PDB file of C-alpha atoms in Angstrom:
ATOM      1  CA  MET D   1     107.936 131.188  88.476  1.00  0.00           C
ATOM      2  CA  PRO D   2     107.210 131.414  92.159  1.00  0.00           C
ATOM      3  CA  SER D   3     109.820 132.754  94.392  1.00  0.00           C
ATOM      4  CA  LEU D   4     111.787 130.390  96.437  1.00  0.00           C
ATOM      5  CA  THR D   5     111.642 130.033 100.270  1.00  0.00           C
ATOM      6  CA  GLN D   6     114.706 130.624 102.161  1.00  0.00           C
ATOM      7  CA  ILE D   7     115.138 126.842 102.723  1.00  0.00           C
ATOM      8  CA  GLN D   8     114.742 126.120  98.989  1.00  0.00           C
ATOM      9  CA  ALA D   9     117.253 128.792  98.173  1.00  0.00           C
ATOM     10  CA  ARG D  10     119.791 127.262 100.546  1.00  0.00           C
ATOM     11  CA  ARG D  11     119.135 123.830  99.037  1.00  0.00           C
ATOM     12  CA  ARG D  12     119.589 125.163  95.533  1.00  0.00           C
ATOM     13  CA  LEU D  13     122.801 126.751  96.472  1.00  0.00           C
ATOM     14  CA  ILE D  14     124.171 123.565  98.227  1.00  0.00           C
ATOM     15  CA  VAL D  15     123.441 121.618  95.162  1.00  0.00           C
ATOM     16  CA  VAL D  16     125.160 124.031  92.866  1.00  0.00           C
ATOM     17  CA  ILE D  17     128.245 124.134  95.162  1.00  0.00           C
ATOM     18  CA  LEU D  18     128.399 120.288  95.221  1.00  0.00           C
ATOM     19  CA  LEU D  19     128.022 120.126  91.517  1.00  0.00           C
ATOM     20  CA  CYS D  20     130.819 122.572  91.120  1.00  0.00           C
ATOM     21  CA  VAL D  21     133.040 120.584  93.452  1.00  0.00           C
ATOM     22  CA  ALA D  22     132.162 117.430  91.628  1.00  0.00           C
ATOM     23  CA  LEU D  23     133.082 119.045  88.231  1.00  0.00           C
ATOM     24  CA  GLY D  24     136.378 120.385  89.790  1.00  0.00           C
ATOM     25  CA  GLY D  25     137.084 116.822  91.073  1.00  0.00           C
ATOM     26  CA  ALA D  26     136.470 115.365  87.550  1.00  0.00           C
ATOM     27  CA  ALA D  27     138.788 117.894  86.014  1.00  0.00           C
ATOM     28  CA  LEU D  28     141.347 117.196  88.784  1.00  0.00           C
ATOM     29  CA  ARG D  29     141.050 113.349  88.092  1.00  0.00           C
ATOM     30  CA  GLN D  30     141.320 113.921  84.432  1.00  0.00           C
ATOM     31  CA  LEU D  31     144.489 116.061  84.545  1.00  0.00           C
ATOM     32  CA  SER D  32     146.223 113.939  87.103  1.00  0.00           C
ATOM     33  CA  ALA D  33     148.664 111.030  86.556  1.00  0.00           C
ATOM     34  CA  PRO D  34     147.189 107.588  87.277  1.00  0.00           C
ATOM     35  CA  GLY D  35     147.790 106.330  90.870  1.00  0.00           C
ATOM     36  CA  SER D  36     148.635 109.811  92.126  1.00  0.00           C
ATOM     37  CA  THR D  37     147.132 111.386  95.353  1.00  0.00           C
ATOM     38  CA  GLN D  38     145.815 114.224  93.191  1.00  0.00           C
ATOM     39  CA  ARG D  39     143.799 111.637  91.108  1.00  0.00           C
ATOM     40  CA  ASP D  40     142.405 110.129  94.330  1.00  0.00           C
ATOM     41  CA  VAL D  41     141.342 113.456  95.675  1.00  0.00           C
ATOM     42  CA  GLY D  42     139.636 114.117  92.402  1.00  0.00           C
ATOM     43  CA  THR D  43     137.738 110.852  92.830  1.00  0.00           C
ATOM     44  CA  LEU D  44     136.724 111.744  96.336  1.00  0.00           C
ATOM     45  CA  LEU D  45     135.503 115.166  95.230  1.00  0.00           C
ATOM     46  CA  MET D  46     133.400 113.444  92.535  1.00  0.00           C
ATOM     47  CA  LEU D  47     131.865 111.102  95.115  1.00  0.00           C
ATOM     48  CA  LEU D  48     130.406 114.134  97.190  1.00  0.00           C
ATOM     49  CA  TRP D  49     127.788 114.452  94.513  1.00  0.00           C
ATOM     50  CA  ILE D  50     126.242 110.919  95.181  1.00  0.00           C
ATOM     51  CA  PRO D  51     123.948 111.920  98.165  1.00  0.00           C
ATOM     52  CA  VAL D  52     122.470 114.733  96.199  1.00  0.00           C
ATOM     53  CA  ILE D  53     121.560 112.294  93.462  1.00  0.00           C
ATOM     54  CA  GLY D  54     119.771 110.082  95.963  1.00  0.00           C
ATOM     55  CA  ASN D  55     117.899 113.043  97.308  1.00  0.00           C
ATOM     56  CA  ILE D  56     116.887 114.035  93.734  1.00  0.00           C
ATOM     57  CA  ILE D  57     115.567 110.497  92.982  1.00  0.00           C
ATOM     58  CA  ALA D  58     113.614 110.386  96.281  1.00  0.00           C
ATOM     59  CA  TRP D  59     112.065 113.749  95.437  1.00  0.00           C
ATOM     60  CA  LEU D  60     110.975 112.634  91.965  1.00  0.00           C
ATOM     61  CA  VAL D  61     109.612 109.301  93.363  1.00  0.00           C
ATOM     62  CA  ASN D  62     107.456 111.473  95.996  1.00  0.00           C
ATOM     63  CA  ARG D  63     106.286 113.748  93.275  1.00  0.00           C
ATOM     64  CA  MET D  64     105.168 110.896  91.043  1.00  0.00           C
ATOM     65  CA  ARG D  65     103.344 109.231  94.078  1.00  0.00           C
ATOM     66  CA  ALA D  66     101.644 112.583  94.939  1.00  0.00           C
ATOM     67  CA  ALA D  67     100.687 113.199  91.406  1.00  0.00           C
ATOM     68  CA  ARG D  68      99.140 109.614  91.087  1.00  0.00           C
ATOM     69  CA  ALA D  69      97.156 109.958  94.311  1.00  0.00           C
ATOM     70  CA  LEU D  70      95.850 113.411  93.118  1.00  0.00           C
ATOM     71  CA  LYS D  71      94.950 112.070  89.804  1.00  0.00           C
ATOM     72  CA  LYS D  72      92.893 109.140  91.480  1.00  0.00           C
ATOM     73  CA  ALA D  73      91.176 111.510  93.830  1.00  0.00           C
ATOM     74  CA  ALA D  74      90.335 113.798  91.067  1.00  0.00           C
ATOM     75  CA  ALA D  75      88.972 110.993  88.789  1.00  0.00           C
ATOM     76  CA  VAL D  76      86.758 109.818  91.728  1.00  0.00           C
ATOM     77  CA  MET D  77      85.498 113.278  92.241  1.00  0.00           C
ATOM     78  CA  ALA D  78      84.992 113.738  88.526  1.00  0.00           C
ATOM     79  CA  ALA D  79      83.005 110.358  88.308  1.00  0.00           C
ATOM     80  CA  ALA D  80      80.765 111.070  91.228  1.00  0.00           C
ATOM     81  CA  PRO D  81      77.611 112.894  90.584  1.00  0.00           C
ATOM     82  CA  ALA D  82      77.887 116.468  92.095  1.00  0.00           C
ATOM     83  CA  ALA D  83      75.635 117.116  94.760  1.00  0.00           C
ATOM     84  CA  PRO D  84      73.957 120.733  94.823  1.00  0.00           C
ATOM     85  CA  LEU D  85      75.877 122.906  97.239  1.00  0.00           C
ATOM     86  CA  ARG D  86      73.159 125.295  98.213  1.00  0.00           C
ATOM     87  CA  GLU D  87      73.840 127.894 100.867  1.00  0.00           C
ATOM     88  CA  ASP D  88      70.232 128.134 101.908  1.00  0.00           C
ATOM     89  CA  MET D  89      70.107 124.551 103.083  1.00  0.00           C
ATOM     90  CA  PRO D  90      70.353 124.147 106.857  1.00  0.00           C
ATOM     91  CA  PHE D  91      73.688 122.661 108.186  1.00  0.00           C
ATOM     92  CA  GLU D  92      73.040 119.133 109.475  1.00  0.00           C
ATOM     93  CA  PRO D  93      76.174 117.488 110.745  1.00  0.00           C
ATOM     94  CA  HIS D  94      76.730 113.861 109.876  1.00  0.00           C
ATOM     95  CA  ALA D  95      80.017 113.486 111.684  1.00  0.00           C
ATOM     96  CA  TRP D  96      82.513 115.141 114.037  1.00  0.00           C
ATOM     97  CA  VAL D  97      86.141 115.299 112.749  1.00  0.00           C
ATOM     98  CA  GLU D  98      89.410 116.285 113.998  1.00  0.00           C
ATOM     99  CA  LEU D  99      91.431 118.144 111.276  1.00  0.00           C
ATOM    100  CA  THR D 100      94.466 120.166 110.683  1.00  0.00           C
ATOM    101  CA  LEU D 101      94.644 122.417 107.721  1.00  0.00           C
ATOM    102  CA  ARG D 102      98.294 122.542 106.148  1.00  0.00           C
ATOM    103  CA  PRO D 103     100.147 125.804 106.299  1.00  0.00           C
ATOM    104  CA  ALA D 104      99.634 128.169 103.504  1.00  0.00           C
ATOM    105  CA  GLY D 105     102.365 128.174 100.818  1.00  0.00           C
ATOM    106  CA  VAL D 106     102.343 131.900 100.564  1.00  0.00           C
ATOM    107  CA  PRO D 107     102.362 134.308 103.535  1.00  0.00           C
ATOM    108  CA  ALA D 108      99.651 136.540 102.022  1.00  0.00           C
ATOM    109  CA  GLU D 109      97.322 133.450 102.358  1.00  0.00           C
ATOM    110  CA  ASP D 110      98.237 132.659 105.979  1.00  0.00           C
ATOM    111  CA  ILE D 111      94.977 134.244 107.232  1.00  0.00           C
ATOM    112  CA  PRO D 112      92.570 132.860 109.972  1.00  0.00           C
ATOM    113  CA  ILE D 113      89.867 130.595 108.797  1.00  0.00           C
ATOM    114  CA  ALA D 114      86.735 132.579 109.486  1.00  0.00           C
ATOM    115  CA  GLU D 115      83.379 131.320 110.835  1.00  0.00           C
ATOM    116  CA  GLY D 116      80.804 129.852 108.400  1.00  0.00           C
ATOM    117  CA  LEU D 117      80.480 127.024 105.961  1.00  0.00           C
ATOM    118  CA  HIS D 118      83.411 125.633 103.928  1.00  0.00           C
ATOM    119  CA  HIS D 119      83.363 123.277 101.096  1.00  0.00           C
ATOM    120  CA  CYS D 120      85.804 120.552 100.123  1.00  0.00           C
ATOM    121  CA  ALA D 121      86.057 116.905  99.371  1.00  0.00           C
ATOM    122  CA  LEU D 122      86.943 114.359 102.059  1.00  0.00           C
ATOM    123  CA  VAL D 123      89.290 111.850 100.637  1.00  0.00           C
ATOM    124  CA  ILE D 124      89.494 108.334 102.026  1.00  0.00           C
ATOM    125  CA  GLY D 125      91.908 106.162 100.220  1.00  0.00           C
ATOM    126  CA  ASN D 126      90.876 106.594  96.565  1.00  0.00           C
ATOM    127  CA  GLU D 127      87.383 107.808  97.333  1.00  0.00           C
ATOM    128  CA  GLY D 128      86.214 111.205  97.616  1.00  0.00           C
ATOM    129  CA  PHE D 129      83.047 112.729  99.187  1.00  0.00           C
ATOM    130  CA  SER D 130      81.801 116.234  98.925  1.00  0.00           C
ATOM    131  CA  VAL D 131      81.504 117.790 102.206  1.00  0.00           C
ATOM    132  CA  ARG D 132      80.877 121.062 103.977  1.00  0.00           C
ATOM    133  CA  TRP D 133      82.155 121.927 107.333  1.00  0.00           C
ATOM    134  CA  GLN D 134      81.263 124.553 109.799  1.00  0.00           C
ATOM    135  CA  VAL D 135      83.283 126.895 111.946  1.00  0.00           C
ATOM    136  CA  GLY D 136      81.062 128.216 114.667  1.00  0.00           C
ATOM    137  CA  PRO D 137      79.856 131.696 115.111  1.00  0.00           C
ATOM    138  CA  GLY D 138      82.331 133.975 116.585  1.00  0.00           C
ATOM    139  CA  ARG D 139      85.182 131.355 116.072  1.00  0.00           C
ATOM    140  CA  SER D 140      88.151 131.341 113.735  1.00  0.00           C
ATOM    141  CA  PHE D 141      91.427 129.333 113.764  1.00  0.00           C
ATOM    142  CA  ARG D 142      94.781 129.466 112.066  1.00  0.00           C
ATOM    143  CA  ARG D 143      96.195 126.872 109.799  1.00  0.00           C
ATOM    144  CA  GLY D 144      98.316 124.173 111.318  1.00  0.00           C
ATOM    145  CA  THR D 145      96.249 124.066 114.501  1.00  0.00           C
ATOM    146  CA  LEU D 146      94.287 120.829 115.439  1.00  0.00           C
ATOM    147  CA  GLN D 147      90.410 121.555 115.348  1.00  0.00           C
ATOM    148  CA  THR D 148      87.305 119.510 116.129  1.00  0.00           C
ATOM    149  CA  LEU D 149      84.568 120.433 113.661  1.00  0.00           C
ATOM    150  CA  PRO D 150      81.269 119.051 112.385  1.00  0.00           C
ATOM    151  CA  VAL D 151      81.035 118.041 108.779  1.00  0.00           C
ATOM    152  CA  GLU D 152      77.951 117.512 106.544  1.00  0.00           C
ATOM    153  CA  PHE D 153      78.132 115.039 103.544  1.00  0.00           C
ATOM    154  CA  MET D 154      76.293 116.072 100.349  1.00  0.00           C
ATOM    155  CA  ALA D 155      75.595 112.473  99.657  1.00  0.00           C
ATOM    156  CA  PRO D 156      75.506 110.899 103.245  1.00  0.00           C
ATOM    157  CA  GLU D 157      73.936 107.535 101.876  1.00  0.00           C
ATOM    158  CA  ALA D 158      77.293 106.979  99.994  1.00  0.00           C
ATOM    159  CA  ALA D 159      79.680 108.240 102.584  1.00  0.00           C
ATOM    160  CA  LEU D 160      78.443 107.201 106.025  1.00  0.00           C
ATOM    161  CA  PRO D 161      78.785 103.431 105.342  1.00  0.00           C
ATOM    162  CA  ARG D 162      82.365 103.860 104.752  1.00  0.00           C
ATOM    163  CA  LEU D 163      83.127 105.850 107.847  1.00  0.00           C
ATOM    164  CA  LYS D 164      84.136 104.756 111.363  1.00  0.00           C
ATOM    165  CA  PRO D 165      85.719 106.504 114.286  1.00  0.00           C
ATOM    166  CA  GLY D 166      89.549 106.706 113.964  1.00  0.00           C
ATOM    167  CA  LEU D 167      89.498 106.661 110.152  1.00  0.00           C
ATOM    168  CA  ALA D 168      92.096 108.977 108.585  1.00  0.00           C
ATOM    169  CA  PHE D 169      91.313 111.215 105.637  1.00  0.00           C
ATOM    170  CA  ARG D 170      92.563 114.230 103.540  1.00  0.00           C
ATOM    171  CA  LEU D 171      90.811 117.441 102.566  1.00  0.00           C
ATOM    172  CA  LEU D 172      90.900 118.233  98.764  1.00  0.00           C
ATOM    173  CA  VAL D 173      90.017 121.575  97.375  1.00  0.00           C
ATOM    174  CA  GLY D 174      90.563 121.747  93.529  1.00  0.00           C
ATOM    175  CA  GLU D 175      93.695 119.818  92.900  1.00  0.00           C
ATOM    176  CA  ALA D 176      95.394 120.394  96.159  1.00  0.00           C
ATOM    177  CA  PHE D 177      95.246 118.597  99.510  1.00  0.00           C
ATOM    178  CA  ILE D 178      94.655 121.354 102.176  1.00  0.00           C
ATOM    179  CA  GLY D 179      94.524 119.309 105.308  1.00  0.00           C
ATOM    180  CA  ASP D 180      94.442 115.905 107.090  1.00  0.00           C
ATOM    181  CA  GLY D 181      92.312 114.566 109.795  1.00  0.00           C
ATOM    182  CA  GLN D 182      90.415 111.718 111.299  1.00  0.00           C
ATOM    183  CA  VAL D 183      86.772 110.685 112.067  1.00  0.00           C
ATOM    184  CA  LEU D 184      85.913 111.177 115.792  1.00  0.00           C
ATOM    185  CA  GLN D 185      82.296 110.052 115.861  1.00  0.00           C
ATOM    186  CA  LEU D 186      79.284 109.734 113.630  1.00  0.00           C
ATOM    187  CA  SER D 187      76.169 111.711 114.388  1.00  0.00           C
ATOM    188  CA  THR D 188      72.963 109.789 115.215  1.00  0.00           C
ATOM    189  CA  PRO D 189      70.016 110.729 113.028  1.00  0.00           C
TER     190      PRO D 189
END
C-alpha cells in the first residue's frame, strides 16, 4: 500500500475522530432517558458524521467517473491501429499546443522533463490520438508549469480534421492522465 501524504493522513485522522464522536453520541443517546438533554447531545454528536458521509459519496462518484473516462479512452486507444513509433523518423510538428503536466505523485518522480521526444496519447473527449511532442535542445521544464510545445500525430489524417485552436485535451500515458492542455495553432504543410 502506498504511503499516505500528510494531507491524506490528516483527513483519515479527522474521519476516525468524527466516527468515534458519532459512536460516543450513539452510546450516550442509547443510555440516556427519552427527552433528556443528554439524549439530545447524543443525537447532536451523531449528526456530526453526516458531512463526512457526503464527502465519501462525492469521492466515490468522482472515482467512478474517472474510471469510466479512463476506460473509454483506453478502449479508443486499443481499437485504433497502432502507428509505428520510430525514433529515426524526423520530427515534423503538426500543431503547437499549450500544456501543463500534472505534478508527480511521488517526490522521487518529481524531476525535470528533459529535452527530446516524448510519446503519449492526446485525448479529446472519448477519442485518443498517438502523438509525440518535443522539448527543444538545451531545454527542460518542471511538471506543473505551462509550456508551449510542438506535437506530431502518428496518424495526422485522422487527428487533424478534429482539431481547432482553443480545443482542450488531456495527455494519457498507459492508464494515467498526466497532463492537460489546449491546441494553440495547427501547422501548415
